[in-house]
Short mmCIF file of C-alpha atoms and ligand atoms in Angstrom, two decimals:
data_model
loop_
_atom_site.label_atom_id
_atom_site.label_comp_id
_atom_site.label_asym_id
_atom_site.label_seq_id
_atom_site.Cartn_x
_atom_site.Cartn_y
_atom_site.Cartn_z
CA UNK A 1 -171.83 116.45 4.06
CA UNK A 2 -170.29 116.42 7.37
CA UNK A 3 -167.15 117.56 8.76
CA UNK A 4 -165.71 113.86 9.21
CA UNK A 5 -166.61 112.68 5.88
CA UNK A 6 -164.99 116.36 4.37
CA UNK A 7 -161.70 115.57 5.63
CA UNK A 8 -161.38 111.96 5.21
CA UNK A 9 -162.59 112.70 0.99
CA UNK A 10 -160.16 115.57 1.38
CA UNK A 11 -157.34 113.78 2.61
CA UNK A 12 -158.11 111.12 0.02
CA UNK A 13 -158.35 113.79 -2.53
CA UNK A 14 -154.64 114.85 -1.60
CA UNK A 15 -153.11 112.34 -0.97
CA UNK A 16 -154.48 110.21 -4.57
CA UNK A 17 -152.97 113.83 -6.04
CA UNK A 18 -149.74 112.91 -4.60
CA UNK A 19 -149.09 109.49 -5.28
CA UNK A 20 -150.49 109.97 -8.77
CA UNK A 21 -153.17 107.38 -8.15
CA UNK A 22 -155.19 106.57 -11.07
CA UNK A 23 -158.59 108.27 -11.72
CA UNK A 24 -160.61 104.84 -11.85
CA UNK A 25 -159.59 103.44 -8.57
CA UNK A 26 -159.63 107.29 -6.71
CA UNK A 27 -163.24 107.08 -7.68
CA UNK A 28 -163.64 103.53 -6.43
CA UNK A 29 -162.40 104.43 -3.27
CA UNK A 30 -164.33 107.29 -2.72
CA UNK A 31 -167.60 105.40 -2.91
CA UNK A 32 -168.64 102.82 -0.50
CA UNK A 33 -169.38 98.92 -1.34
CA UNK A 34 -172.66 98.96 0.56
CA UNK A 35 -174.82 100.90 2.40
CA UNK A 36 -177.60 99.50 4.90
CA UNK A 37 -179.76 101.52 6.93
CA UNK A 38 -182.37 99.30 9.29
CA UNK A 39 -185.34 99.72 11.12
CA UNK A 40 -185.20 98.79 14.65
CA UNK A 41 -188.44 98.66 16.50
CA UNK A 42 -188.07 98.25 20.12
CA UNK A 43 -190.42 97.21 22.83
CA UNK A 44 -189.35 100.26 25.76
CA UNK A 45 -189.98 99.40 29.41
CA UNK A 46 -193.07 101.66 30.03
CA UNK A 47 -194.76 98.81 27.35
CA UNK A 48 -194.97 101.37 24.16
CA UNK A 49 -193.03 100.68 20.71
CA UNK A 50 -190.31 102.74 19.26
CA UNK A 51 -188.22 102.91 16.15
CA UNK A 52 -184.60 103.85 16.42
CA UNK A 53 -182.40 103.40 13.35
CA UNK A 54 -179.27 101.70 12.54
CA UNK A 55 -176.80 101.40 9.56
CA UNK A 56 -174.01 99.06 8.93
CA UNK A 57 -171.60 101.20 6.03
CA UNK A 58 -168.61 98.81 4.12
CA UNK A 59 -166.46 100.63 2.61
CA UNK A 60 -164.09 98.74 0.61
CA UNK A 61 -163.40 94.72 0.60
CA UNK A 62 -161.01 94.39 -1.96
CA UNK A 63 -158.04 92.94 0.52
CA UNK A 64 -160.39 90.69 2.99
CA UNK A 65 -163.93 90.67 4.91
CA UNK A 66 -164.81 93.87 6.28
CA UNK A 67 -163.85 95.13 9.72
CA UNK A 68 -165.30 98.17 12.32
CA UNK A 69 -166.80 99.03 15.08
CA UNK A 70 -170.70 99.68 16.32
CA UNK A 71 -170.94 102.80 17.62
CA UNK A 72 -174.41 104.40 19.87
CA UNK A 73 -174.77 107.87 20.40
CA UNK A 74 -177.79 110.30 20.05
CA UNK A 75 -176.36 112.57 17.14
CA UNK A 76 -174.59 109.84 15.01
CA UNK A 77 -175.44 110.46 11.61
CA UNK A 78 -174.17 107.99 8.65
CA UNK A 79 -171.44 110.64 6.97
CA UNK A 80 -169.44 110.04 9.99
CA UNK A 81 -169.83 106.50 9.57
CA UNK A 82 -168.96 106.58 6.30
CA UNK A 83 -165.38 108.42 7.30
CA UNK A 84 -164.84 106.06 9.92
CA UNK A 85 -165.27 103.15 7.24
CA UNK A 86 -163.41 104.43 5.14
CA UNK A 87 -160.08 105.33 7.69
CA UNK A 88 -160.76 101.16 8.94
CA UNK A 89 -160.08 100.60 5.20
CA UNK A 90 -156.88 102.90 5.60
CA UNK A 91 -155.94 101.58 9.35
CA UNK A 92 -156.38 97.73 7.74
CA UNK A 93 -154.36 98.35 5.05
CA UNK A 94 -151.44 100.17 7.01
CA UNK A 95 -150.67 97.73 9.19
CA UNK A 96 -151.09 94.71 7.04
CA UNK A 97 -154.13 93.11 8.61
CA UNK A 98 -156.56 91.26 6.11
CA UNK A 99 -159.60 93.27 6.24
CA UNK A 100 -161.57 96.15 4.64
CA UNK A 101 -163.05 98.98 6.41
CA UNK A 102 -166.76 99.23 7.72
CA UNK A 103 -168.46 101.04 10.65
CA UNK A 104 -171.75 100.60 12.21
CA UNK A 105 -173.79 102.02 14.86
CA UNK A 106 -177.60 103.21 16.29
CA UNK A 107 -178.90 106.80 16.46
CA UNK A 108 -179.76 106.07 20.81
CA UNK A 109 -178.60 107.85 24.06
CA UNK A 110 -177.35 104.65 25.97
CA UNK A 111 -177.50 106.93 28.94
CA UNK A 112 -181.64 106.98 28.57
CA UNK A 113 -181.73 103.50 28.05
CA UNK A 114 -182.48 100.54 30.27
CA UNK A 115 -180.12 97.23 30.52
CA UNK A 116 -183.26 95.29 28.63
CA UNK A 117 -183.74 97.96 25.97
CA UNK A 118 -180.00 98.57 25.10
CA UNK A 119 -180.02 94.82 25.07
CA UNK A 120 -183.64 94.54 22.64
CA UNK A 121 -181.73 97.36 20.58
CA UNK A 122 -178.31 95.19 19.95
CA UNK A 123 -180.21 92.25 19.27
CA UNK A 124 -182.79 93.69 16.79
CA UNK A 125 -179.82 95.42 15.16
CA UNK A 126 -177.92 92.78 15.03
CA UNK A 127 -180.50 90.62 13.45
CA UNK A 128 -181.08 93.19 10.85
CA UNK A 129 -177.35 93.47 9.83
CA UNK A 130 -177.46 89.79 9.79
CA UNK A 131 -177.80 89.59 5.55
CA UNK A 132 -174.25 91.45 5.21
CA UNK A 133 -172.08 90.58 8.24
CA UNK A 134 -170.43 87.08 9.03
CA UNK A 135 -167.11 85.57 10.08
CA UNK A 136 -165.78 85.52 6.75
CA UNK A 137 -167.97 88.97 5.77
CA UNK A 138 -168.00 91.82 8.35
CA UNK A 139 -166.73 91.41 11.84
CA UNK A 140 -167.93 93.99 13.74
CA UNK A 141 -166.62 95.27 17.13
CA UNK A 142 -166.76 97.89 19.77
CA UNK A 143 -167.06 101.84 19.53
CA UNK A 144 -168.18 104.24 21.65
CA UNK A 145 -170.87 103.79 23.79
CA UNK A 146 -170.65 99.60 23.37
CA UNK A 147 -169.00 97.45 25.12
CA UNK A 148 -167.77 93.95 25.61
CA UNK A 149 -171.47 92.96 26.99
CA UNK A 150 -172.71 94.60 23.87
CA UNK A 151 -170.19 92.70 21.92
CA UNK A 152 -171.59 89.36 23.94
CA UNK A 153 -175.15 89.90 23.03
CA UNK A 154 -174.26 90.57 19.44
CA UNK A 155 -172.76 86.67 19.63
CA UNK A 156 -175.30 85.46 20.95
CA UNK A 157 -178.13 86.53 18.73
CA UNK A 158 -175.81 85.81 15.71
CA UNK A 159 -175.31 82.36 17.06
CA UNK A 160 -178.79 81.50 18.27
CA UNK A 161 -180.24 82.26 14.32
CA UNK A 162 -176.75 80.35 12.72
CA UNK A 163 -177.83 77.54 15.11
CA UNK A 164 -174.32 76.95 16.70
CA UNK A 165 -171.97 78.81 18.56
CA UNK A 166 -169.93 81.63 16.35
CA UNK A 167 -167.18 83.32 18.56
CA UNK A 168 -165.41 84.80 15.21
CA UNK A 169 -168.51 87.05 14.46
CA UNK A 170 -167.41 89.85 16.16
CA UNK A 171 -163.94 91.39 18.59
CA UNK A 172 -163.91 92.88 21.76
CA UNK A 173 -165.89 89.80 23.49
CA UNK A 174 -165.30 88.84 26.67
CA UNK A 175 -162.38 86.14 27.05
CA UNK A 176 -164.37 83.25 28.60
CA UNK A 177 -166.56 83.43 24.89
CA UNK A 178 -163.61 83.90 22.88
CA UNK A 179 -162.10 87.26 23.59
CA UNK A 180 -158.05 87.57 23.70
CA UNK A 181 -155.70 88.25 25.86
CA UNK A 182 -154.53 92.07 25.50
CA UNK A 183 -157.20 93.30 23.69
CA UNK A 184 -158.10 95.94 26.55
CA UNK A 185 -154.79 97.47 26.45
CA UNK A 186 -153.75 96.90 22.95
CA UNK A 187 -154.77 100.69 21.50
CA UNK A 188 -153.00 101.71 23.75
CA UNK A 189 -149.76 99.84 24.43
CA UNK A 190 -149.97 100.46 20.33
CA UNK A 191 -149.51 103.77 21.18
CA UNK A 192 -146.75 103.84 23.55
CA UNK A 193 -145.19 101.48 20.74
CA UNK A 194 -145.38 104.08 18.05
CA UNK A 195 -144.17 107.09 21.09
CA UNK A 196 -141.17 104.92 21.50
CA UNK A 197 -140.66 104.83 17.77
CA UNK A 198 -141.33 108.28 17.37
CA UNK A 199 -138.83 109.71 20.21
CA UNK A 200 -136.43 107.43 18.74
CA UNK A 201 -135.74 109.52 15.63
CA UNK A 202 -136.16 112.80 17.94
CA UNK A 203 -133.10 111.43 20.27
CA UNK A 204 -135.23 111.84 23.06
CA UNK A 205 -135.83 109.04 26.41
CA UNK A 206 -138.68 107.79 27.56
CA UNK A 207 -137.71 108.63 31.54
CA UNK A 208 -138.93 112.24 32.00
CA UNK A 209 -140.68 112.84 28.72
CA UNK A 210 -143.08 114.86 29.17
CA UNK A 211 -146.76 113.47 28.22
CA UNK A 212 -150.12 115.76 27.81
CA UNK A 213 -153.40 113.66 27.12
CA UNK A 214 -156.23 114.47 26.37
CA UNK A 215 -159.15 112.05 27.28
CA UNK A 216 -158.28 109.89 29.95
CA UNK A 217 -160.61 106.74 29.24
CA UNK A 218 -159.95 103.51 27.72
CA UNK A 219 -157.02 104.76 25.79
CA UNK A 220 -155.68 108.00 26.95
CA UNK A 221 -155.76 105.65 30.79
CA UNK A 222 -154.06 102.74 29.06
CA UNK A 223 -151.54 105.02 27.81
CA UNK A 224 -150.90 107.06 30.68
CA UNK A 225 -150.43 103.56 33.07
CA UNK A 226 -147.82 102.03 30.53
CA UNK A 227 -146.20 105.74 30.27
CA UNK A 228 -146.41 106.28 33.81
CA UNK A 229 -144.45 102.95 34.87
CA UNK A 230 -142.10 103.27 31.77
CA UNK A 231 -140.54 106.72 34.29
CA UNK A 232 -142.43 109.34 31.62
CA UNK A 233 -143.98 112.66 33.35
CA UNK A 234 -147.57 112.63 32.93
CA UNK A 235 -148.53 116.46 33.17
CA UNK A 236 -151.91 117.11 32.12
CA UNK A 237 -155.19 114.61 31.72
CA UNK A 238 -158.61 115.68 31.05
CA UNK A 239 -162.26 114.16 30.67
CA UNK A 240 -164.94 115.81 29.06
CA UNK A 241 -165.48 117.79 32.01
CA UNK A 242 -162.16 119.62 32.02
CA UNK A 243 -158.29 118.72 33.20
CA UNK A 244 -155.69 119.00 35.57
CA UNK A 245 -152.23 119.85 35.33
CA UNK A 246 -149.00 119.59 36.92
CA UNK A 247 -145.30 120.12 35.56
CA UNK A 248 -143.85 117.57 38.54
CA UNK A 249 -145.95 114.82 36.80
CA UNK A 250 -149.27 113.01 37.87
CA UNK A 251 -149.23 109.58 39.55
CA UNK A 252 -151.27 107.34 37.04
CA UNK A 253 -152.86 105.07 40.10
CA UNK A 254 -153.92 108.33 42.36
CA UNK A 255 -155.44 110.00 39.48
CA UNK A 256 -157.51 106.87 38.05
CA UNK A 257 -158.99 106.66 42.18
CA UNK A 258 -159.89 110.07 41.99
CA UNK A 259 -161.68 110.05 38.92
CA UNK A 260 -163.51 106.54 40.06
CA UNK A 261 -164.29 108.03 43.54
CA UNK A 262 -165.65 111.85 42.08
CA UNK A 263 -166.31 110.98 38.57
CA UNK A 264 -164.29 113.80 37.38
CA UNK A 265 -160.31 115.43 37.95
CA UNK A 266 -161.66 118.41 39.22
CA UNK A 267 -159.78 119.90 42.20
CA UNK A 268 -157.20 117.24 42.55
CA UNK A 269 -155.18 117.97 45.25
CA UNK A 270 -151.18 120.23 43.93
CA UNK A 271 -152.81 120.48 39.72
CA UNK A 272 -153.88 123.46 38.58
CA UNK A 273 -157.70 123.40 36.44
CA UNK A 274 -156.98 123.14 33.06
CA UNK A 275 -160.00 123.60 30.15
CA UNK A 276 -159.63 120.66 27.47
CA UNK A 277 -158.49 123.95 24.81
CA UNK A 278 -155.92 124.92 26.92
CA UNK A 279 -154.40 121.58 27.40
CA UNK A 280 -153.84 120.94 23.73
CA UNK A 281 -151.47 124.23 24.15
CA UNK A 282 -149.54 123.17 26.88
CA UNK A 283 -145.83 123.02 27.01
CA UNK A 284 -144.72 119.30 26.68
CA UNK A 285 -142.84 116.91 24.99
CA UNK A 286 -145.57 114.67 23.34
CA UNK A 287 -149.19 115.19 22.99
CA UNK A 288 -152.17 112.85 22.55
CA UNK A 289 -155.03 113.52 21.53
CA UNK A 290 -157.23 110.83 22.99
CA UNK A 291 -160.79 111.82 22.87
CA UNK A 292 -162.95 113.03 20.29
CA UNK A 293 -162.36 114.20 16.47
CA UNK A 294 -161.42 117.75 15.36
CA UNK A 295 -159.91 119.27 18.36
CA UNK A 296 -156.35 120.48 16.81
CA UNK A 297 -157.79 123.09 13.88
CA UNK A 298 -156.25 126.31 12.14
CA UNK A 299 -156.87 128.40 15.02
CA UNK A 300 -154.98 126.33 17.87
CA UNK A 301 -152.47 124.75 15.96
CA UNK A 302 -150.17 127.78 16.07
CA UNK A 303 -150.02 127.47 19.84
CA UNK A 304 -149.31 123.89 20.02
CA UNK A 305 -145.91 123.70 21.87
CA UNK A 306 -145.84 119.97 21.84
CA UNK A 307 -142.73 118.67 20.17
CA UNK A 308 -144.64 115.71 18.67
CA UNK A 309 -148.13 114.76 18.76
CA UNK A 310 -149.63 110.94 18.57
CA UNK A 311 -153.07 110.48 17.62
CA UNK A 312 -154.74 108.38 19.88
CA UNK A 313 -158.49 110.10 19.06
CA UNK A 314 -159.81 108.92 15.19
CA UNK A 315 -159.16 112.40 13.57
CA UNK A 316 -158.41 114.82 16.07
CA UNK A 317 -156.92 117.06 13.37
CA UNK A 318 -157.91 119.15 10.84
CA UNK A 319 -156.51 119.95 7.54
CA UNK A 320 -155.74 123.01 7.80
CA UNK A 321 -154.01 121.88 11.40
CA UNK A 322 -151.98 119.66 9.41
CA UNK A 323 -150.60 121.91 7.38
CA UNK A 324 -149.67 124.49 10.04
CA UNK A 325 -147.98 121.80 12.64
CA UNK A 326 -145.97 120.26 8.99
CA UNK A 327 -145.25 124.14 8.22
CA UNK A 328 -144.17 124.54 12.22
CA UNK A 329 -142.06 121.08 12.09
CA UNK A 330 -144.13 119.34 14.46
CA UNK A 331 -144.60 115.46 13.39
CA UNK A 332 -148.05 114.16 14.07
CA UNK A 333 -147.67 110.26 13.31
CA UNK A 334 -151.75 109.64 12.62
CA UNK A 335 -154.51 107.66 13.69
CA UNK A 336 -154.41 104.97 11.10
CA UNK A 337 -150.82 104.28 12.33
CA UNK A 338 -150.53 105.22 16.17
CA UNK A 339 -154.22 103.83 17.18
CA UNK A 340 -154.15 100.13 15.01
CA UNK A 341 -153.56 98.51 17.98
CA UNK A 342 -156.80 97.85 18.56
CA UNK A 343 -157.30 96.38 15.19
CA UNK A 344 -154.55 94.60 15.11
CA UNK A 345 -155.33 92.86 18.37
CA UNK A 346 -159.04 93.06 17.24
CA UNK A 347 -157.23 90.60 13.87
CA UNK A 348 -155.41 88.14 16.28
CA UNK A 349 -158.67 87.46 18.09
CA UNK A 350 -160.81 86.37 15.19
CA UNK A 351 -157.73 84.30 13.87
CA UNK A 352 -157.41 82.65 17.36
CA UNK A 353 -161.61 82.15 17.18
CA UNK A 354 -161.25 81.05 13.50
CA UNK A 355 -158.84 78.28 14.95
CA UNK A 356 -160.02 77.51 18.03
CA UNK A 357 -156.49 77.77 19.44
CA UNK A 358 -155.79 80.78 22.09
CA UNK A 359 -152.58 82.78 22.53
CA UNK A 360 -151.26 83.98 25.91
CA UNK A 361 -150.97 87.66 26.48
CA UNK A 362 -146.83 87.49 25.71
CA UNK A 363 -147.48 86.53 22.34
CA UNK A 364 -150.15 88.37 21.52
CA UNK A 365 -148.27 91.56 22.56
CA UNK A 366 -145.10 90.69 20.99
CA UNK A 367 -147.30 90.22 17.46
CA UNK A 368 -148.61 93.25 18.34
CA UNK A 369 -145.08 95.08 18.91
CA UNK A 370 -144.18 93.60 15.85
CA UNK A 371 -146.78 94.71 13.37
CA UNK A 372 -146.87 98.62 15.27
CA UNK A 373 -143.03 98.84 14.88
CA UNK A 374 -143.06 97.85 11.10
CA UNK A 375 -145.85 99.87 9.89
CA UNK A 376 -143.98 102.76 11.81
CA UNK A 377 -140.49 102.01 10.06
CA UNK A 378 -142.22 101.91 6.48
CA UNK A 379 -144.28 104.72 7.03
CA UNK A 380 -141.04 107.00 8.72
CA UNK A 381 -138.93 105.80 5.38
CA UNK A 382 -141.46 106.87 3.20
CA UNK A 383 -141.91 110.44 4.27
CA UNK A 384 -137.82 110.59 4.63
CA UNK A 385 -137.72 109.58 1.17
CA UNK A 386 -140.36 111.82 -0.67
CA UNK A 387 -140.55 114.70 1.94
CA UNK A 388 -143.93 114.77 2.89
CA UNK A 389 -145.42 114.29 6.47
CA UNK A 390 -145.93 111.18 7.99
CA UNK A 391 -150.00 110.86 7.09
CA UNK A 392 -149.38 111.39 3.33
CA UNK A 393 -146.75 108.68 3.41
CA UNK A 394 -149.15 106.39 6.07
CA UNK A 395 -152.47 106.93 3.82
CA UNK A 396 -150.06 106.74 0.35
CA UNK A 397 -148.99 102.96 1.61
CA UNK A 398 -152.21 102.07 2.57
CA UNK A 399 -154.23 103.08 -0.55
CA UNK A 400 -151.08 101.64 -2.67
CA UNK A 401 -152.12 98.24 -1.27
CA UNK A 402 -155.57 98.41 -1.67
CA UNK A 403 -155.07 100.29 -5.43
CA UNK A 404 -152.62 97.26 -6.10
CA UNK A 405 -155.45 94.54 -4.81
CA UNK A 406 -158.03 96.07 -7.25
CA UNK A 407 -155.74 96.11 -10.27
CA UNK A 408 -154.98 92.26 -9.85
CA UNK A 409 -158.17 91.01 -9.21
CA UNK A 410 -159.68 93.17 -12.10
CA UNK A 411 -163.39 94.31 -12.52
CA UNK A 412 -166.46 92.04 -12.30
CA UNK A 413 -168.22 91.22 -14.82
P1 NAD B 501 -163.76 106.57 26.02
O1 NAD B 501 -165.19 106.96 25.96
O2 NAD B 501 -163.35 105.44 26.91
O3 NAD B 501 -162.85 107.83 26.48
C1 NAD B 501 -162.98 109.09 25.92
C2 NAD B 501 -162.42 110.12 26.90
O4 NAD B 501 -162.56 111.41 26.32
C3 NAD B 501 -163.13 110.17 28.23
O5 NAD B 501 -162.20 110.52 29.23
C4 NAD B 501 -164.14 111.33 28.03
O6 NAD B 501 -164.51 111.93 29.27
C5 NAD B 501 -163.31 112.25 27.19
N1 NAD B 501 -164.09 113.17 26.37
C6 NAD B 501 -165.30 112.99 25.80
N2 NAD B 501 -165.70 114.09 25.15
C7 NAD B 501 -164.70 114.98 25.26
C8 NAD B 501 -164.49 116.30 24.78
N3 NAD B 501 -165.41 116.92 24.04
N4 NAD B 501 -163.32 116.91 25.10
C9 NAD B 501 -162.40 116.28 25.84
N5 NAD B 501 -162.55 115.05 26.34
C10 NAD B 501 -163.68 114.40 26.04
O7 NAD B 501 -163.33 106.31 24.50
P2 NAD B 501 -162.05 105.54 23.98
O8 NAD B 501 -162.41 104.13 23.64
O9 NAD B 501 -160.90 105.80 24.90
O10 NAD B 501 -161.82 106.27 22.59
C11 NAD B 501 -161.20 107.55 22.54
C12 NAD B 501 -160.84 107.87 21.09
O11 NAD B 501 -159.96 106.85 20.58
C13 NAD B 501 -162.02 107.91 20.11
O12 NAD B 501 -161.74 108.89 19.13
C14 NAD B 501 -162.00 106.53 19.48
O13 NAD B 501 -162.61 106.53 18.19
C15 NAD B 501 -160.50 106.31 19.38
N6 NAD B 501 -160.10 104.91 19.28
C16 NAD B 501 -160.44 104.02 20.24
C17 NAD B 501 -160.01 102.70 20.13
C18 NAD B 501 -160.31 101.70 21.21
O14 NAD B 501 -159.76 100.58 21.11
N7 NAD B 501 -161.07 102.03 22.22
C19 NAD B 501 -159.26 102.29 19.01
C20 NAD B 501 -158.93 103.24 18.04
C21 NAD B 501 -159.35 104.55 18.19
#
């Protein structure tokens, strides 16, 4: 077993401890629903055939159809798409959107791969996932390394075997086949929602708050624009290839042309080089986490000097990381609350396919605010009230729903 899959069954494990869950549905929800691991054979451009393999995992459907993204990479391996199932089922649940977790992906480097044979790949996959996904069974949507052109050909295939057009088979499309408005931004603008919520309770302002982040792509960037017009002091950003700091702040648009033009921050002009360890220790006011998982462990967590930290990344922290920043005071509001945005959004657009009737972007943001500001409220009255930090009380509300949907509907046969 993986690291990913160890600390999602952990966290399960401790959290079903404190909320006194019973033993029968703690053992439902550590197992999955279904498992499917596919074959895809793939004609490469050089004429010879190769087999890559792909899984779709479904974690629990108890509360609707199930929801997640597709996700390439070369070292993906299916315990880490079993955690990310099973923290959809826990980010669905949260928030109150209608769905059950699932995850999917393909063991590939995109990066080796053509235009025609990432396309062959999606399609083949796609076609072999066909038996368990639909628009009222699993919706899939984007992860890393797929896009909204991934997302497109997905449709496509999907539709050309259905025989009409489907639009509500998977998110993240583009908007001229049924994408929505705000779906881009909506992680994070979801996580500038739950920053606002969280510096609320701290007394602190938005104008000069000081803002690390860490990953600077689709949502540490999104994050960083909204933070940067909102007056906040962005002081440190990083890619994978390292950071850049500065205490004055970092102009959101200059930064973003730098990156474009040199394809990394490195040796942007009045910032000082900054490692992506040594930015997670940096003095501020609120850190993200936006890139990868496991990043904030037992042996930097007693540096942090971040006064909060918002988890943009899926599982940035450890366990043990949890229990020193809760020991230190320092609130982390989680994943499953601070990055739903994107499911949320990811919800509006198959309701708006599902009736054929599109929102503009006002409304789907103001949903949006809506649903992010609730979730936050319940989840920051929950931890008030039993004393516990603000994952316990997120994953204790979400598993109460889903514990609470399996009880009434009872067990087949
Ligand atoms: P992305 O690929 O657009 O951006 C990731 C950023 O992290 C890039 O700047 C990359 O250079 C950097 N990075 C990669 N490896 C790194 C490393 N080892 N150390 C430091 N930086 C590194 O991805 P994204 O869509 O912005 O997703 C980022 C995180 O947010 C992931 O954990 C993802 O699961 C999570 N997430 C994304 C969404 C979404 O809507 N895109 C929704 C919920 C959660």
């Amino acid at each position: 077993m993986n690291n990913a899959l160890q600390t999602a069954l952990t966290q399960l494990d401790a959290v079903s401890k404190f909320m006194k869950l019973p033993d029968d549905i703690h053992q439902t929800l550590r197992n999955f629903d279904r498992i499917l691991t596919v074959a895809i054979p793939i004609r490469m451009d050089n004429d010879s055939i190769r087999v890559f393999t792909g899984f779709r995992v479904q974690h629990n459907g108890t509360r609707g159809p199930y929801k997640g993204g597709v996700r390439y990479h070369p070292e993906l391996t299916l315990d880490d798409l079993k955690a990310l199932a099973m923290e959809m089922s826990w980010k669905c649940s949260l928030v109150g959107v209608p769905f059950g977790g699932a995850k999917g992906g393909v063991i590939c480097n995109p990066k080796e791969l053509s235009r025609g044979e990432l396309e062959r790949i999606t399609r083949r996959y796609t076609y072999a996932i066909m038996p368990i996904i639909g628009i009222e069974k699993d919706i899939p949507a984007p992860d890393v390394n797929t896009n909204e052109q991934i997302m497109s050909w997905m449709m496509d295939t999907y539709s050309m075997n259905s025989g009409y057009c489907t639009p509500g088979i998977v998110t993240g499309k583009p908007i001229n086949i049924g994408g929505s408005l705000g779906r881009t931004d909506a992680t994070g603008l979801g996580i500038v929602f739950t920053i606002e919520n969280a510096i609320k309770h701290k007394k602190m302002a938005l104008k000069g708050l000081r803002v690390v982040i860490q990953g600077y792509g689709n949502v540490g960037s999104a994050v960083g624009k909204f933070l940067d017009e909102s007056g906040c002091k962005i002081v440190a950003v990083s890619s994978s290839k390292g950071g850049i700091y500065n205490p004055k702040g970092l102009n959101h648009t200059a930064i973003m042309k730098y990156y474009q033009e040199h394809g990394s921050f490195d040796r942007f002009p009045k910032t000082e080089p900054v490692t992506n360890a040594s930015l997670l220790e940096l003095p501020c006011d609120v850190l993200v986490p936006a890139a990868m998982g496991n990043q904030i462990t037992g042996e930097n967590a007693y540096k942090i000097k971040a006064k909060i930290i918002v988890e943009g990344a899926n599982g940035p922290t450890t366990p043990e990381a949890d229990q020193i920043l809760t020991n230190r005071k320092i609130p982390v509001i989680p994943d499953i609350l601070a990055n739903a945005g994107g499911v949320i959004v990811s919800y509006f657009e198959w309701v708006q396919d599902v009736q054929s009737y599109f929102w503009c972007e006002n409304e789907v943001n103001g949903r949006l605010k809506n649903l992010m500001d609730r979730s936050y409220e319940e989840v920051y009255a929950l931890s008030k009230e039993k004393g516990t930090n603000m994952r316990t009380a997120a994953m204790a509300i979400a598993i109460k729903k889903i514990a609470d949907a399996i009880s009434v509907r009872g067990l087949y046969p």
